[in-house]
Coordinates of C-alpha atoms in Angstrom, one line a residue:
X1 CA -4.2 40.3 -6.4
X2 CA -0.8 40.8 -8.0
X3 CA 0.9 39.8 -4.7
X4 CA -1.2 36.6 -4.7
X5 CA -0.4 35.9 -8.3
X6 CA 3.3 36.3 -7.7
X7 CA 3.1 34.1 -4.5
X8 CA 1.5 31.3 -6.5
X9 CA 4.1 31.6 -9.2
X10 CA 6.8 31.3 -6.6
X11 CA 5.2 28.3 -5.0
X12 CA 4.9 26.6 -8.3
X13 CA 8.5 27.3 -9.2
X14 CA 9.6 25.8 -5.9
X15 CA 7.4 22.7 -6.5
X16 CA 8.9 22.1 -9.9
X17 CA 12.4 22.5 -8.4
X18 CA 11.8 19.9 -5.8
X19 CA 10.5 17.4 -8.4
X20 CA 13.5 18.1 -10.6
X21 CA 15.8 17.5 -7.6
X22 CA 14.2 14.2 -6.8
X23 CA 14.7 13.1 -10.4
X24 CA 18.4 14.0 -10.4
X25 CA 18.9 11.8 -7.3
X26 CA 18.1 8.8 -9.6
X27 CA 17.0 6.5 -6.8
X28 CA 14.9 3.3 -7.4
X29 CA 11.2 3.3 -6.7
X30 CA 11.3 1.2 -3.6
X31 CA 14.0 3.4 -2.0
X32 CA 12.1 6.5 -2.8
X33 CA 8.9 5.0 -1.1
X34 CA 10.9 4.1 2.0
X35 CA 12.2 7.6 2.3
X36 CA 8.8 9.1 1.9
X37 CA 7.5 6.5 4.4
X38 CA 10.0 7.9 7.0
X39 CA 8.9 11.5 6.5
X40 CA 5.2 10.4 6.8
X41 CA 6.1 8.5 10.1
X42 CA 7.6 11.6 11.6
X43 CA 4.7 13.9 10.5
X44 CA 2.1 11.3 11.7
X45 CA 3.6 11.2 15.1
X46 CA 3.8 15.0 15.4
X47 CA 0.2 15.2 14.4
X48 CA -0.7 12.5 17.0
X49 CA 1.3 14.5 19.7
X50 CA -0.6 17.7 18.9
X51 CA -3.9 15.7 18.8
X52 CA -3.2 14.1 22.2
X53 CA -2.2 17.3 23.9
X54 CA -5.2 19.1 22.6
X55 CA -7.6 16.5 23.8
X56 CA -6.0 16.4 27.3
X57 CA -6.1 20.2 27.5
X58 CA -9.8 20.3 26.6
X59 CA -10.5 17.6 29.2
X60 CA -8.7 19.4 31.8
X61 CA -10.4 22.6 31.0
X62 CA -14.0 21.2 31.1
X63 CA -13.8 18.4 33.5
X64 CA -11.4 19.9 36.0
X65 CA -10.7 23.6 35.8
X66 CA -14.3 24.7 35.5
X67 CA -15.5 22.6 38.3
X68 CA -12.6 23.8 40.5
X69 CA -13.2 27.4 39.6
X70 CA -16.8 27.2 40.4
X71 CA -16.2 25.2 43.6
X72 CA -18.4 22.4 42.4
X73 CA -17.9 18.7 43.2
X74 CA -19.0 15.6 41.1
X75 CA -21.7 14.9 43.5
X76 CA -25.3 15.7 43.0
X77 CA -26.5 18.5 42.2
X78 CA -23.0 19.6 41.0
X79 CA -22.9 16.7 38.6
X80 CA -25.8 18.1 36.5
X81 CA -23.2 20.4 35.1
X82 CA -21.9 17.5 33.1
X83 CA -25.0 17.6 30.9
X84 CA -24.0 20.9 29.3
X85 CA -20.4 20.0 28.5
X86 CA -21.1 18.0 25.3
X87 CA -23.5 20.7 24.2
X88 CA -20.8 23.4 24.6
X89 CA -18.5 21.3 22.5
X90 CA -21.0 20.7 19.9
X91 CA -21.6 24.5 19.6
X92 CA -17.9 25.2 19.3
X93 CA -17.4 22.9 16.2
X94 CA -20.9 23.3 14.7
X95 CA -19.9 25.6 11.9
X96 CA -17.2 23.1 10.8
X97 CA -19.6 20.2 11.0
X98 CA -22.2 22.0 8.9
X99 CA -19.8 23.5 6.4
X100 CA -17.7 20.4 5.9
X101 CA -19.8 17.3 6.9
X102 CA -17.8 14.6 5.0
X103 CA -14.4 15.8 6.1
X104 CA -15.2 16.9 9.7
X105 CA -18.1 14.8 11.1
X106 CA -19.0 11.4 12.1
X107 CA -16.9 8.3 11.8
X108 CA -14.7 9.0 8.8
X109 CA -12.8 5.6 8.3
X110 CA -15.5 3.9 6.0
X111 CA -15.3 6.8 3.6
X112 CA -11.5 6.8 3.7
X113 CA -11.5 3.0 3.0
X114 CA -13.8 3.6 0.0
X115 CA -11.5 6.3 -1.3
X116 CA -8.4 4.1 -0.9
X117 CA -9.7 0.8 -2.2
X118 CA -12.0 1.9 -5.0
X119 CA -10.9 5.3 -6.0
X120 CA -7.7 7.2 -6.5
X121 CA -6.7 7.7 -2.7
X122 CA -6.6 11.6 -3.2
X123 CA -7.6 13.0 0.2
X124 CA -8.1 16.9 0.6
X125 CA -5.3 18.2 2.8
X126 CA -7.8 20.2 4.7
X127 CA -9.0 16.9 6.4
X128 CA -5.8 17.1 8.6
X129 CA -6.8 20.3 10.3
X130 CA -10.6 19.7 10.2
X131 CA -10.4 16.2 11.9
X132 CA -7.8 17.5 14.4
X133 CA -10.1 20.3 15.5
X134 CA -13.5 18.6 15.4
X135 CA -12.2 15.4 17.2
X136 CA -10.2 17.3 19.8
X137 CA -13.2 19.3 20.8
X138 CA -15.6 16.3 20.6
X139 CA -13.5 14.1 22.8
X140 CA -12.2 17.0 25.1
X141 CA -15.9 17.9 25.7
X142 CA -17.0 14.3 26.7
X143 CA -17.8 12.8 23.2
X144 CA -17.9 9.0 23.6
X145 CA -15.5 8.0 20.8
X146 CA -12.0 7.0 20.1
X147 CA -9.1 9.1 18.8
X148 CA -7.4 6.2 16.9
X149 CA -9.9 6.4 14.0
X150 CA -9.3 10.1 13.4
X151 CA -5.5 9.8 13.7
X152 CA -5.7 7.1 11.1
X153 CA -7.6 9.5 8.8
X154 CA -5.2 12.3 9.6
X155 CA -2.1 10.1 8.9
X156 CA -3.7 8.8 5.7
X157 CA -4.4 12.5 4.6
X158 CA -0.7 13.2 5.3
X159 CA 0.4 10.3 3.1
X160 CA -2.0 11.5 0.4
X161 CA -0.7 15.0 0.6
X162 CA 2.9 13.9 0.1
X163 CA 1.7 11.8 -2.8
X164 CA -0.2 14.7 -4.4
X165 CA 2.8 17.0 -3.9
X166 CA 5.0 14.5 -5.7
X167 CA 2.4 13.9 -8.4
X168 CA 2.2 10.1 -7.6
X169 CA -0.9 8.0 -8.6
X170 CA -2.3 4.6 -8.3
X171 CA -0.6 2.0 -6.1
X172 CA 2.2 4.3 -4.9
X173 CA -0.4 6.8 -3.6
X174 CA -2.2 4.0 -1.8
X175 CA 1.0 2.8 -0.2
X176 CA 1.8 6.3 1.2
X177 CA -1.8 6.5 2.6
X178 CA -1.3 3.2 4.3
X179 CA 2.0 4.4 5.7
X180 CA 0.2 7.3 7.2
X181 CA -2.4 5.1 8.8
X182 CA 0.3 2.7 10.2
X183 CA 2.2 5.7 11.6
X184 CA -0.9 6.9 13.3
X185 CA -1.8 3.7 15.1
X186 CA 1.9 3.0 15.9
X187 CA 2.1 6.4 17.5
X188 CA -1.2 6.0 19.4
X189 CA -0.3 2.8 21.1
X190 CA 3.5 2.8 20.9
X191 CA 3.0 -0.4 18.9
X192 CA 4.8 -0.4 15.5
X193 CA 4.0 -4.0 14.5
X194 CA 0.3 -3.5 15.3
X195 CA 0.4 -0.3 13.3
X196 CA 1.8 -2.1 10.3
X197 CA -0.7 -4.9 10.7
X198 CA -3.6 -2.4 10.8
X199 CA -2.5 -0.8 7.5
X200 CA -2.2 -4.2 5.9
X201 CA -5.4 -5.8 7.2
X202 CA -7.7 -2.9 6.9
X203 CA -6.2 -0.3 4.6
X204 CA -5.0 -2.6 2.0
X205 CA -7.5 -5.5 2.6
X206 CA -4.8 -8.0 3.5
X207 CA -2.9 -7.7 0.2
X208 CA 0.7 -8.4 1.6
X209 CA 3.5 -7.6 -0.8
X210 CA 7.1 -6.7 -0.1
X211 CA 6.7 -3.6 -2.2
X212 CA 4.1 -2.2 0.1
X213 CA 5.2 -3.9 3.3
X214 CA 8.7 -2.3 3.7
X215 CA 7.5 1.3 3.5
X216 CA 4.6 0.6 5.9
X217 CA 7.0 -0.9 8.5
X218 CA 9.4 1.9 8.2
X219 CA 6.6 4.5 8.7
X220 CA 5.3 2.7 11.8
X221 CA 8.7 2.3 13.2
X222 CA 9.7 6.0 12.7
X223 CA 6.4 7.2 14.2
X224 CA 6.9 5.0 17.3
X225 CA 10.5 6.4 17.8
X226 CA 9.3 10.0 17.4
X227 CA 6.5 9.5 19.8
X228 CA 8.7 8.0 22.4
X229 CA 11.1 11.0 21.9
X230 CA 8.3 13.4 22.6
X231 CA 6.4 11.8 25.5
X232 CA 9.3 9.5 26.8
X233 CA 7.6 7.1 29.3
X234 CA 4.4 9.1 29.7
X235 CA 2.1 6.2 28.9
X236 CA -1.6 6.9 29.4
X237 CA -2.8 3.3 29.3
X238 CA -1.2 1.1 32.1
X239 CA -1.5 -2.7 31.8
X240 CA -0.7 -5.1 34.6
X241 CA 1.4 -8.3 34.2
X242 CA -0.5 -11.0 32.5
X243 CA -1.2 -14.0 34.6
X244 CA -2.4 -17.5 33.8
X245 CA -3.4 -19.6 36.8
X246 CA -3.9 -22.9 35.0
X247 CA -3.8 -24.3 31.4
X248 CA -7.6 -25.2 31.8
X249 CA -8.2 -21.5 31.4
X250 CA -7.8 -22.0 27.7
X251 CA -11.4 -23.2 27.7
X252 CA -12.4 -20.1 29.5
X253 CA -10.6 -17.9 26.8
X254 CA -12.5 -19.9 24.2
X255 CA -15.8 -19.0 25.8
X256 CA -14.7 -15.4 26.2
X257 CA -14.1 -15.5 22.5
X258 CA -17.5 -16.6 21.8
X259 CA -19.2 -14.0 24.0
X260 CA -17.1 -11.3 22.7
X261 CA -18.1 -12.2 19.1
X262 CA -21.7 -12.0 20.0
X263 CA -21.4 -8.7 21.8
X264 CA -19.4 -7.3 18.8
X265 CA -22.4 -8.2 16.6
X266 CA -24.7 -6.5 19.0
X267 CA -22.4 -3.4 19.0
X268 CA -22.2 -3.1 15.2
X269 CA -25.9 -3.6 14.7
X270 CA -26.8 -1.2 17.5
X271 CA -24.4 1.4 16.2
X272 CA -25.8 1.4 12.7
X273 CA -29.4 1.3 14.0
X274 CA -28.8 4.4 16.0
X275 CA -26.8 6.1 13.2
X276 CA -29.6 5.3 10.7
X277 CA -32.2 6.9 13.0
X278 CA -30.2 10.1 12.9
X279 CA -29.7 9.9 9.2
X280 CA -33.4 9.5 8.5
X281 CA -34.4 12.2 10.9
X282 CA -36.0 15.1 8.9
X283 CA -34.3 17.9 10.8
X284 CA -31.4 20.2 10.1
X285 CA -27.9 19.0 10.7
X286 CA -27.4 21.4 13.7
X287 CA -30.4 20.1 15.4
X288 CA -29.2 16.5 15.0
X289 CA -25.8 17.5 16.6
X290 CA -27.5 19.3 19.5
X291 CA -29.9 16.3 20.0
X292 CA -27.0 13.9 20.1
X293 CA -25.0 16.0 22.4
X294 CA -27.9 16.4 24.8
X295 CA -28.6 12.6 24.9
X296 CA -24.8 12.0 25.5
X297 CA -25.0 14.6 28.3
X298 CA -27.9 12.8 29.9
X299 CA -26.2 9.6 29.9
X300 CA -23.0 11.1 31.3
X301 CA -24.8 12.7 34.3
X302 CA -25.6 9.2 35.5
X303 CA -22.5 7.4 34.2
X304 CA -19.7 9.8 33.6
X305 CA -17.4 6.8 32.7
X306 CA -18.9 6.9 29.1
X307 CA -17.3 10.4 28.5
X308 CA -14.3 10.8 26.3
X309 CA -11.8 8.2 25.4
X310 CA -12.1 6.4 28.7
X311 CA -8.6 5.4 29.4
X312 CA -8.9 6.5 33.1
X313 CA -11.7 4.2 33.7
X314 CA -10.1 1.3 31.8
X315 CA -7.1 1.7 34.2
X316 CA -9.4 1.6 37.1
X317 CA -11.0 -1.7 35.8
X318 CA -7.6 -3.2 35.3
X319 CA -6.5 -2.4 38.8
X320 CA -9.7 -4.1 40.1
X321 CA -11.2 -0.8 41.4
X322 CA -14.5 -1.2 39.6
X323 CA -17.7 -3.1 40.7
X324 CA -19.1 -5.9 38.5
X325 CA -22.4 -4.3 38.0
X326 CA -20.8 -1.1 36.8
X327 CA -18.5 -2.9 34.3
X328 CA -21.5 -4.9 32.8
X329 CA -23.5 -1.7 32.5
X330 CA -20.8 0.2 30.8
X331 CA -20.4 -2.6 28.2
X332 CA -23.9 -1.5 26.8
X333 CA -23.9 2.1 27.8
X334 CA -20.6 2.7 25.8
X335 CA -22.2 1.2 22.8
X336 CA -25.1 3.6 23.0
X337 CA -23.1 6.5 23.9
X338 CA -20.6 6.0 21.0
X339 CA -23.4 5.5 18.4
X340 CA -25.1 8.7 19.7
X341 CA -21.9 10.7 19.5
X342 CA -20.9 9.7 16.0
X343 CA -24.4 9.2 14.6
X344 CA -25.4 12.8 15.3
X345 CA -22.4 14.1 13.5
X346 CA -19.7 14.7 16.1
X347 CA -16.3 13.4 15.2
X348 CA -14.3 10.4 16.5
X349 CA -13.6 6.7 16.0
X350 CA -14.7 3.3 17.1
X351 CA -11.4 1.7 17.8
X352 CA -11.0 3.1 21.3
X353 CA -14.7 2.2 22.3
X354 CA -14.0 -1.3 21.0
X355 CA -11.1 -1.5 23.5
X356 CA -13.3 -0.1 26.3
X357 CA -16.2 -2.5 25.6
X358 CA -13.9 -5.5 25.3
X359 CA -12.1 -4.6 28.5
X360 CA -15.3 -4.2 30.5
X361 CA -16.7 -7.4 29.1
X362 CA -13.5 -9.5 29.8
X363 CA -13.3 -8.1 33.3
X364 CA -17.0 -8.9 33.9
X365 CA -16.6 -12.4 32.6
X366 CA -13.6 -13.1 34.8
X367 CA -15.4 -11.6 37.9
X368 CA -18.3 -13.9 37.3
X369 CA -16.0 -16.9 37.0
X370 CA -14.4 -15.9 40.3
X371 CA -17.8 -15.6 42.0
X372 CA -18.6 -19.2 40.9
X373 CA -15.1 -20.7 41.4
X374 CA -13.2 -18.2 43.8
X375 CA -9.7 -17.6 42.9
X376 CA -9.8 -19.4 39.6
X377 CA -8.7 -16.6 37.2
X378 CA -6.7 -13.3 37.2
X379 CA -9.4 -10.8 36.2
X380 CA -7.1 -8.1 34.7
X381 CA -5.7 -10.8 32.3
X382 CA -9.2 -11.6 30.9
X383 CA -9.9 -7.9 30.6
X384 CA -6.8 -7.4 28.5
X385 CA -7.7 -10.4 26.3
X386 CA -11.2 -9.1 26.0
X387 CA -9.9 -5.9 24.5
X388 CA -8.1 -7.8 21.8
X389 CA -11.0 -10.1 21.0
X390 CA -13.4 -7.1 20.7
X391 CA -11.1 -5.2 18.4
X392 CA -10.5 -8.3 16.3
X393 CA -14.2 -9.0 15.9
X394 CA -15.4 -5.5 15.3
X395 CA -12.7 -4.6 12.9
X396 CA -12.1 -8.2 11.6
X397 CA -8.5 -7.6 12.0
X398 CA -7.2 -10.4 14.3
X399 CA -3.4 -9.9 13.6
X400 CA -3.7 -6.2 14.6
X401 CA -5.4 -7.2 17.9
X402 CA -2.9 -10.0 18.6
X403 CA 0.2 -7.9 18.0
X404 CA -1.4 -4.9 19.8
X405 CA -1.9 -6.9 23.0
X406 CA 1.6 -8.3 22.8
X407 CA 3.2 -4.9 22.3
X408 CA 1.1 -3.2 25.0
X409 CA 2.1 -5.9 27.6
X410 CA 5.5 -7.0 26.4
X411 CA 4.6 -10.4 27.6
X412 CA 4.7 -13.3 25.1
X413 CA 2.5 -15.4 27.4
X414 CA -0.5 -13.4 26.4
X415 CA -0.2 -14.2 22.7
X416 CA -1.7 -17.7 22.8
X417 CA -4.8 -16.9 24.9
X418 CA -5.4 -13.8 22.8
X419 CA -5.1 -15.9 19.5
X420 CA -7.7 -18.4 20.8
X421 CA -10.1 -15.5 21.8
X422 CA -9.5 -13.4 18.7
X423 CA -9.9 -16.1 16.2
X424 CA -13.0 -17.5 17.8
X425 CA -14.7 -14.0 18.1
X426 CA -13.9 -13.3 14.4
X427 CA -15.3 -16.8 13.6
X428 CA -18.6 -15.9 15.3
X429 CA -18.8 -12.8 13.2
X430 CA -18.4 -15.0 10.1
X431 CA -21.0 -17.4 11.3
X432 CA -23.5 -14.6 11.9
X433 CA -22.7 -13.1 8.7
X434 CA -21.8 -9.7 10.1
X435 CA -19.5 -7.3 8.3
X436 CA -16.9 -5.4 10.2
X437 CA -17.9 -2.0 11.6
X438 CA -15.7 -0.3 8.9
X439 CA -17.2 -2.2 5.9
X440 CA -20.9 -2.0 6.6
X441 CA -21.4 1.3 4.8
X442 CA -19.4 -0.2 1.8
X443 CA -21.5 -3.3 1.6
X444 CA -24.6 -1.2 1.7
X445 CA -23.3 0.5 -1.4
X446 CA -23.1 -2.8 -3.2
X447 CA -19.4 -3.6 -2.7
X448 CA -18.5 -7.2 -1.7
X449 CA -15.3 -8.3 -0.1
X450 CA -13.7 -11.8 -0.3
X451 CA -10.3 -10.8 0.9
X452 CA -8.6 -10.2 -2.4
X453 CA -7.8 -7.4 -4.8
X454 CA -9.3 -9.3 -7.8
X455 CA -12.7 -9.3 -6.2
X456 CA -12.6 -5.6 -5.6
X457 CA -11.7 -5.0 -9.2
X458 CA -14.6 -7.0 -10.4
X459 CA -16.9 -5.1 -8.1
X460 CA -16.1 -1.7 -9.7
X461 CA -17.1 -2.9 -13.1
X462 CA -20.8 -3.2 -14.0
X463 CA -22.6 -5.4 -16.7
X464 CA -23.9 -2.3 -18.4
X465 CA -20.3 -1.3 -19.2
X466 CA -19.4 -4.4 -21.2
X467 CA -22.7 -6.0 -22.6
X468 CA -23.5 -6.2 -26.2
X469 CA -26.6 -4.1 -26.7
X470 CA -27.3 -4.7 -30.4
X471 CA -27.8 -8.5 -30.4
X472 CA -29.8 -10.8 -32.6
X473 CA -33.0 -11.9 -31.0
X474 CA -35.5 -14.4 -32.2
X475 CA -39.3 -14.2 -32.0
X476 CA -40.7 -17.2 -30.3
X477 CA -42.8 -18.0 -33.5
X478 CA -39.8 -18.0 -35.8
X479 CA -39.6 -21.3 -37.8
X480 CA -36.6 -23.5 -37.6
X481 CA -35.7 -22.9 -41.2
X482 CA -35.6 -19.0 -40.5
X483 CA -33.6 -19.7 -37.3
X484 CA -30.9 -21.6 -39.3
X485 CA -30.7 -18.7 -41.9
X486 CA -30.3 -16.2 -39.0
X487 CA -27.6 -18.2 -37.4
X488 CA -25.6 -18.6 -40.8
X489 CA -25.2 -14.8 -40.9
X490 CA -24.8 -14.0 -37.3
X491 CA -21.6 -14.0 -35.2
X492 CA -23.5 -15.0 -32.0
X493 CA -23.4 -18.3 -30.4
X494 CA -26.6 -17.9 -28.3
X495 CA -29.8 -16.2 -29.2
X496 CA -32.5 -14.7 -26.8
X497 CA -36.1 -15.7 -27.6
X498 CA -38.7 -13.0 -27.2
X499 CA -42.6 -13.3 -26.9
X500 CA -44.9 -11.0 -28.9
X501 CA -44.6 -8.2 -26.3
X502 CA -40.8 -8.3 -26.5
X503 CA -40.2 -10.0 -23.1
X504 CA -37.5 -12.5 -22.9
X505 CA -38.9 -16.1 -22.6
X506 CA -36.0 -18.3 -23.4
X507 CA -32.6 -18.7 -25.1
X508 CA -31.4 -20.9 -28.0
X509 CA -27.8 -22.1 -28.1
X510 CA -25.9 -24.3 -30.5
X511 CA -26.5 -27.2 -28.1
X512 CA -30.3 -26.8 -28.5
X513 CA -30.0 -26.6 -32.5
X514 CA -27.7 -29.7 -32.6
X515 CA -30.6 -31.8 -31.2
X516 CA -32.8 -31.2 -34.2
X517 CA -30.6 -30.0 -37.0
X518 CA -30.3 -33.5 -38.5
X519 CA -34.0 -34.3 -38.3
X520 CA -35.6 -34.2 -41.7
X521 CA -38.9 -32.5 -42.4
X522 CA -38.8 -30.3 -39.3
X523 CA -37.6 -27.1 -40.8
X524 CA -41.2 -25.6 -41.0
X525 CA -42.8 -27.6 -38.2
X526 CA -40.7 -26.5 -35.3
X527 CA -40.6 -23.0 -34.1
X528 CA -38.2 -21.2 -31.7
X529 CA -40.3 -21.8 -28.6
X530 CA -40.2 -25.5 -29.1
X531 CA -36.4 -25.8 -28.9
X532 CA -35.6 -22.8 -26.6
X533 CA -34.3 -23.4 -23.1
X534 CA -36.9 -21.6 -20.8
X535 CA -35.1 -22.3 -17.5
X536 CA -33.4 -19.0 -17.7
X537 CA -30.4 -17.6 -15.9
X538 CA -30.2 -13.9 -16.4
X539 CA -28.2 -10.9 -15.2
X540 CA -29.4 -7.3 -14.5
X541 CA -27.9 -4.3 -16.2
X542 CA -26.7 -2.9 -12.8
X543 CA -25.1 -6.3 -11.5
X544 CA -21.3 -6.3 -11.0
X545 CA -19.2 -8.4 -13.3
X546 CA -18.4 -10.5 -10.2
X547 CA -22.1 -11.4 -9.8
X548 CA -22.4 -12.1 -13.6
X549 CA -19.4 -14.4 -13.6
X550 CA -20.8 -16.4 -10.7
X551 CA -23.9 -17.0 -12.9
X552 CA -21.9 -18.3 -15.7
X553 CA -20.6 -21.1 -13.6
X554 CA -24.2 -22.4 -13.0
X555 CA -24.6 -23.4 -16.6
X556 CA -22.2 -23.7 -19.5
X557 CA -23.3 -20.9 -21.7
X558 CA -21.1 -18.5 -23.7
X559 CA -23.5 -15.7 -23.3
X560 CA -26.1 -14.7 -20.8
X561 CA -29.1 -12.4 -21.5
X562 CA -29.1 -9.0 -19.8
X563 CA -32.5 -7.8 -18.8
X564 CA -34.3 -4.9 -17.2
X565 CA -36.2 -5.2 -13.9
X566 CA -39.4 -5.9 -15.9
X567 CA -37.9 -8.8 -18.0
X568 CA -37.3 -6.7 -21.1
X569 CA -34.2 -7.7 -23.0
X570 CA -31.3 -5.2 -22.7
X571 CA -28.5 -7.1 -24.4
X572 CA -26.1 -10.0 -24.0
X573 CA -22.9 -10.4 -22.0
X574 CA -20.2 -13.0 -22.7
X575 CA -17.7 -14.7 -20.6
X576 CA -15.0 -13.4 -22.9
X577 CA -16.0 -9.8 -22.5
X578 CA -16.0 -10.1 -18.8
X579 CA -12.4 -11.5 -18.8
X580 CA -11.3 -8.8 -21.4
X581 CA -12.8 -6.1 -19.2
X582 CA -11.1 -7.5 -16.2
X583 CA -7.7 -7.6 -18.0
X584 CA -8.1 -4.1 -19.2
X585 CA -8.8 -2.8 -15.7
X586 CA -5.8 -4.7 -14.3
X587 CA -3.6 -3.0 -17.0
X588 CA -5.1 0.4 -16.2
X589 CA -4.3 0.1 -12.5
X590 CA -0.8 -1.2 -13.3
X591 CA -0.2 1.8 -15.5
X592 CA -1.5 4.1 -12.8
X593 CA 0.8 2.5 -10.2
X594 CA 3.8 2.7 -12.4

């Protein structure tokens, strides 16, 4: 115990020394963030390198070495051994999944986004190790998922760890987290621009500012250079040259965009349908994990192409070595396998499966076109554009998808067809009112997104936090004379009207009083219910301020009644208090960021 205490004192002293050293450098805030972004880029690339090597080593062990050692081929009945590989992987990481379900299991990006957008962006450093271990084993043992989502989470956790060590808060912490995410994507695809766009479109909800943009670009660039230094030209994903036979193909790319948008909607809804079934199952976590691993193994026995990240089979499809029926089947089998893998609690992402599904869909579409009109299109080109369109639709991040395809191919000619397909696929998602695969869990919690920071601020604040509870209310039988006396001593401008049971039945404003105040002889003849407006617009105590403000635009009142679910009056809320609460929250965020 004394040794541990002495160790902690030494670490604390070193920590304070580092902070004092940074203060003595006297560098401005933007320069400081750029320096931190460069460090985060390096560490994100190193984590990706370890992550990639770990997955490849696990795949080689389970899908090559074991089969070679036992002298078993992939033909039946030897292929039945594939059924047990996901189960073995699940058993290996079961203790971590049961002990750390939030940090180590499932698809972690929605939870990360909630933390970054709505909370303080503080991510436990243990996430780095837990996600690396669980995802490496999951994918190495055949889990049908992507490694890009976890590397984003790992990179974001690295950025948060730097911020916590340097005692940053607010916007600066979020920028470092976004730098880690950008570094992770840039390292995974050797695509720095796509990495930066991913951080801006998804992690920061499209809030582009020079203050945040510069560090993010630096992190993505440094991560790319570091990855190239480690792996040189060892690229796992090979893309052929883009070819466009005729300008008339733009019509076909538009059709592909429509189809991809529809398939993306099916993918998202099927994914959450299966995930919800696992969540509602009244069985222990370990049983859910083993059930999912068994289902995945059963699919993989018949279609081993769904196992793992799937880059090998994507390359086969791009080279034209895959039959049409198999590509079509894999579009839907990959959806199911991914949902089962992540829904049961195994770890991974959905970015890679989106690429896989889009590639198989684009390749299938082009193959069908060539069956109808032989030699019309280059199938591999449609497969590549299909990848971009699916990522754009599923993640609702079209810029990320467009730049990703451009950087992967290095061919500017692919940009225009990709733009057509991506924007149309995203538009289909909007038309069908489908949230992105990352945002569905957040919208289920009541968050709404309109592409701006202001909306997210208003979504954090509730009516119950700013309403006036002790307001003057009027019984419906109160005479007009008594109403005038009440108004004279009250500071309110609008008055709820209650029936004998205390339920809200109307509201009286100065506009209503003005109609009869100059009429003589009515003081004791008219009662509250005669002049009250009964066509009510009310808000609930758990509504957000965004929802309340939208209701103010329907009718020009200064106040709206706040009611319980049974119609009982709870208080009043004013337009002025909403704006005041909004301004206070903006100032609080600015102070945290400063």
